[in-house]
Amino acid sequence: MFNIRKQCVINSIKEIAKREGMTVAEVQEHFRGVIEEVRTSDDPEQQAMYCKLFGRKIPTPEEFIYVLSKQTGKVRF
């Protein structure tokens, strides 16, 4: 089951890249920047949410997208 979910996230990244005229690597790098921004934010609410979802771990872009999509409830895998 996880492989299907992982493939859905990978397909989503590919679709974002295509739509935005970027490479998959550029989209992944963008998400790494977002992850770092949230992880090091001074906003206590963002810090609390990050810790709740990921603890001290730095997720991959794929893990980040998957976990956030499950939290929002808008994307079903």
mmCIF file with all atom_site columns, C-alpha atoms in Angstrom:
data_model
loop_
_atom_site.group_PDB
_atom_site.id
_atom_site.type_symbol
_atom_site.label_atom_id
_atom_site.label_alt_id
_atom_site.label_comp_id
_atom_site.label_asym_id
_atom_site.label_entity_id
_atom_site.label_seq_id
_atom_site.pdbx_PDB_ins_code
_atom_site.Cartn_x
_atom_site.Cartn_y
_atom_site.Cartn_z
_atom_site.occupancy
_atom_site.B_iso_or_equiv
_atom_site.pdbx_formal_charge
_atom_site.auth_seq_id
_atom_site.auth_comp_id
_atom_site.auth_asym_id
_atom_site.auth_atom_id
_atom_site.pdbx_PDB_model_num
ATOM 1  C CA . MET A 1 1  ? 0.000  0.000  0.000   1.00 0.00 ? 1  MET A CA 1
ATOM 2  C CA . PHE A 1 2  ? 2.808  2.450  0.832   1.00 0.00 ? 2  PHE A CA 1
ATOM 3  C CA . ASN A 1 3  ? 4.330  2.008  -2.621  1.00 0.00 ? 3  ASN A CA 1
ATOM 4  C CA . ILE A 1 4  ? 1.054  3.085  -4.213  1.00 0.00 ? 4  ILE A CA 1
ATOM 5  C CA . ARG A 1 5  ? 0.944  6.165  -1.995  1.00 0.00 ? 5  ARG A CA 1
ATOM 6  C CA . LYS A 1 6  ? 4.577  6.948  -2.727  1.00 0.00 ? 6  LYS A CA 1
ATOM 7  C CA . GLN A 1 7  ? 3.939  6.633  -6.450  1.00 0.00 ? 7  GLN A CA 1
ATOM 8  C CA . CYS A 1 8  ? 0.981  9.034  -6.155  1.00 0.00 ? 8  CYS A CA 1
ATOM 9  C CA . VAL A 1 9  ? 3.230  11.639 -4.532  1.00 0.00 ? 9  VAL A CA 1
ATOM 10 C CA . ILE A 1 10 ? 5.938  11.115 -7.145  1.00 0.00 ? 10 ILE A CA 1
ATOM 11 C CA . ASN A 1 11 ? 3.315  11.523 -9.878  1.00 0.00 ? 11 ASN A CA 1
ATOM 12 C CA . SER A 1 12 ? 2.128  14.720 -8.201  1.00 0.00 ? 12 SER A CA 1
ATOM 13 C CA . ILE A 1 13 ? 5.649  16.127 -8.202  1.00 0.00 ? 13 ILE A CA 1
ATOM 14 C CA . LYS A 1 14 ? 5.964  15.254 -11.891 1.00 0.00 ? 14 LYS A CA 1
ATOM 15 C CA . GLU A 1 15 ? 2.668  17.008 -12.624 1.00 0.00 ? 15 GLU A CA 1
ATOM 16 C CA . ILE A 1 16 ? 3.759  20.123 -10.708 1.00 0.00 ? 16 ILE A CA 1
ATOM 17 C CA . ALA A 1 17 ? 7.035  20.161 -12.635 1.00 0.00 ? 17 ALA A CA 1
ATOM 18 C CA . LYS A 1 18 ? 5.251  19.851 -15.964 1.00 0.00 ? 18 LYS A CA 1
ATOM 19 C CA . ARG A 1 19 ? 2.669  22.507 -15.093 1.00 0.00 ? 19 ARG A CA 1
ATOM 20 C CA . GLU A 1 20 ? 5.291  24.973 -13.853 1.00 0.00 ? 20 GLU A CA 1
ATOM 21 C CA . GLY A 1 21 ? 7.828  24.283 -16.614 1.00 0.00 ? 21 GLY A CA 1
ATOM 22 C CA . MET A 1 22 ? 10.361 22.959 -14.120 1.00 0.00 ? 22 MET A CA 1
ATOM 23 C CA . THR A 1 23 ? 12.312 19.760 -13.720 1.00 0.00 ? 23 THR A CA 1
ATOM 24 C CA . VAL A 1 24 ? 11.399 17.251 -11.033 1.00 0.00 ? 24 VAL A CA 1
ATOM 25 C CA . ALA A 1 25 ? 14.698 18.093 -9.301  1.00 0.00 ? 25 ALA A CA 1
ATOM 26 C CA . GLU A 1 26 ? 13.782 21.803 -9.255  1.00 0.00 ? 26 GLU A CA 1
ATOM 27 C CA . VAL A 1 27 ? 10.395 21.045 -7.689  1.00 0.00 ? 27 VAL A CA 1
ATOM 28 C CA . GLN A 1 28 ? 12.035 18.812 -5.081  1.00 0.00 ? 28 GLN A CA 1
ATOM 29 C CA . GLU A 1 29 ? 14.565 21.559 -4.319  1.00 0.00 ? 29 GLU A CA 1
ATOM 30 C CA . HIS A 1 30 ? 11.739 24.059 -3.908  1.00 0.00 ? 30 HIS A CA 1
ATOM 31 C CA . PHE A 1 31 ? 10.049 21.767 -1.396  1.00 0.00 ? 31 PHE A CA 1
ATOM 32 C CA . ARG A 1 32 ? 13.347 21.305 0.461   1.00 0.00 ? 32 ARG A CA 1
ATOM 33 C CA . GLY A 1 33 ? 13.440 25.097 0.810   1.00 0.00 ? 33 GLY A CA 1
ATOM 34 C CA . VAL A 1 34 ? 9.870  25.162 2.114   1.00 0.00 ? 34 VAL A CA 1
ATOM 35 C CA . ILE A 1 35 ? 10.688 22.391 4.594   1.00 0.00 ? 35 ILE A CA 1
ATOM 36 C CA . GLU A 1 36 ? 13.741 24.307 5.844   1.00 0.00 ? 36 GLU A CA 1
ATOM 37 C CA . GLU A 1 37 ? 11.742 27.528 6.116   1.00 0.00 ? 37 GLU A CA 1
ATOM 38 C CA . VAL A 1 38 ? 9.024  25.883 8.195   1.00 0.00 ? 38 VAL A CA 1
ATOM 39 C CA . ARG A 1 39 ? 11.515 23.866 10.256  1.00 0.00 ? 39 ARG A CA 1
ATOM 40 C CA . THR A 1 40 ? 13.506 26.952 11.249  1.00 0.00 ? 40 THR A CA 1
ATOM 41 C CA . SER A 1 41 ? 10.572 29.357 11.542  1.00 0.00 ? 41 SER A CA 1
ATOM 42 C CA . ASP A 1 42 ? 10.333 31.708 14.503  1.00 0.00 ? 42 ASP A CA 1
ATOM 43 C CA . ASP A 1 43 ? 6.551  31.217 14.504  1.00 0.00 ? 43 ASP A CA 1
ATOM 44 C CA . PRO A 1 44 ? 5.678  29.041 17.523  1.00 0.00 ? 44 PRO A CA 1
ATOM 45 C CA . GLU A 1 45 ? 2.578  27.646 15.794  1.00 0.00 ? 45 GLU A CA 1
ATOM 46 C CA . GLN A 1 46 ? 4.603  26.507 12.784  1.00 0.00 ? 46 GLN A CA 1
ATOM 47 C CA . GLN A 1 47 ? 7.231  25.003 15.080  1.00 0.00 ? 47 GLN A CA 1
ATOM 48 C CA . ALA A 1 48 ? 4.599  23.128 17.074  1.00 0.00 ? 48 ALA A CA 1
ATOM 49 C CA . MET A 1 49 ? 2.943  21.763 13.938  1.00 0.00 ? 49 MET A CA 1
ATOM 50 C CA . TYR A 1 50 ? 6.274  20.724 12.430  1.00 0.00 ? 50 TYR A CA 1
ATOM 51 C CA . CYS A 1 51 ? 7.294  18.927 15.629  1.00 0.00 ? 51 CYS A CA 1
ATOM 52 C CA . LYS A 1 52 ? 3.915  17.227 15.840  1.00 0.00 ? 52 LYS A CA 1
ATOM 53 C CA . LEU A 1 53 ? 4.174  15.952 12.277  1.00 0.00 ? 53 LEU A CA 1
ATOM 54 C CA . PHE A 1 54 ? 7.893  15.238 11.908  1.00 0.00 ? 54 PHE A CA 1
ATOM 55 C CA . GLY A 1 55 ? 9.583  15.515 15.304  1.00 0.00 ? 55 GLY A CA 1
ATOM 56 C CA . ARG A 1 56 ? 13.271 16.274 14.786  1.00 0.00 ? 56 ARG A CA 1
ATOM 57 C CA . LYS A 1 57 ? 13.348 14.500 11.430  1.00 0.00 ? 57 LYS A CA 1
ATOM 58 C CA . ILE A 1 58 ? 13.852 16.409 8.201   1.00 0.00 ? 58 ILE A CA 1
ATOM 59 C CA . PRO A 1 59 ? 11.430 14.794 5.751   1.00 0.00 ? 59 PRO A CA 1
ATOM 60 C CA . THR A 1 60 ? 12.045 14.253 2.078   1.00 0.00 ? 60 THR A CA 1
ATOM 61 C CA . PRO A 1 61 ? 9.879  16.353 -0.228  1.00 0.00 ? 61 PRO A CA 1
ATOM 62 C CA . GLU A 1 62 ? 7.796  13.246 -0.894  1.00 0.00 ? 62 GLU A CA 1
ATOM 63 C CA . GLU A 1 63 ? 7.263  12.559 2.829   1.00 0.00 ? 63 GLU A CA 1
ATOM 64 C CA . PHE A 1 64 ? 6.449  16.226 3.430   1.00 0.00 ? 64 PHE A CA 1
ATOM 65 C CA . ILE A 1 65 ? 3.794  16.276 0.704   1.00 0.00 ? 65 ILE A CA 1
ATOM 66 C CA . TYR A 1 66 ? 2.304  12.969 1.809   1.00 0.00 ? 66 TYR A CA 1
ATOM 67 C CA . VAL A 1 67 ? 2.043  13.901 5.486   1.00 0.00 ? 67 VAL A CA 1
ATOM 68 C CA . LEU A 1 68 ? 0.616  17.360 4.778   1.00 0.00 ? 68 LEU A CA 1
ATOM 69 C CA . SER A 1 69 ? -1.906 15.991 2.296   1.00 0.00 ? 69 SER A CA 1
ATOM 70 C CA . LYS A 1 70 ? -3.129 13.535 4.915   1.00 0.00 ? 70 LYS A CA 1
ATOM 71 C CA . GLN A 1 71 ? -3.446 16.392 7.432   1.00 0.00 ? 71 GLN A CA 1
ATOM 72 C CA . THR A 1 72 ? -5.496 18.594 5.134   1.00 0.00 ? 72 THR A CA 1
ATOM 73 C CA . GLY A 1 73 ? -7.805 15.774 4.188   1.00 0.00 ? 73 GLY A CA 1
ATOM 74 C CA . LYS A 1 74 ? -8.078 17.211 0.680   1.00 0.00 ? 74 LYS A CA 1
ATOM 75 C CA . VAL A 1 75 ? -5.949 14.582 -0.996  1.00 0.00 ? 75 VAL A CA 1
ATOM 76 C CA . ARG A 1 76 ? -6.778 10.919 -0.654  1.00 0.00 ? 76 ARG A CA 1
ATOM 77 C CA . PHE A 1 77 ? -4.287 8.183  -1.437  1.00 0.00 ? 77 PHE A CA 1
#
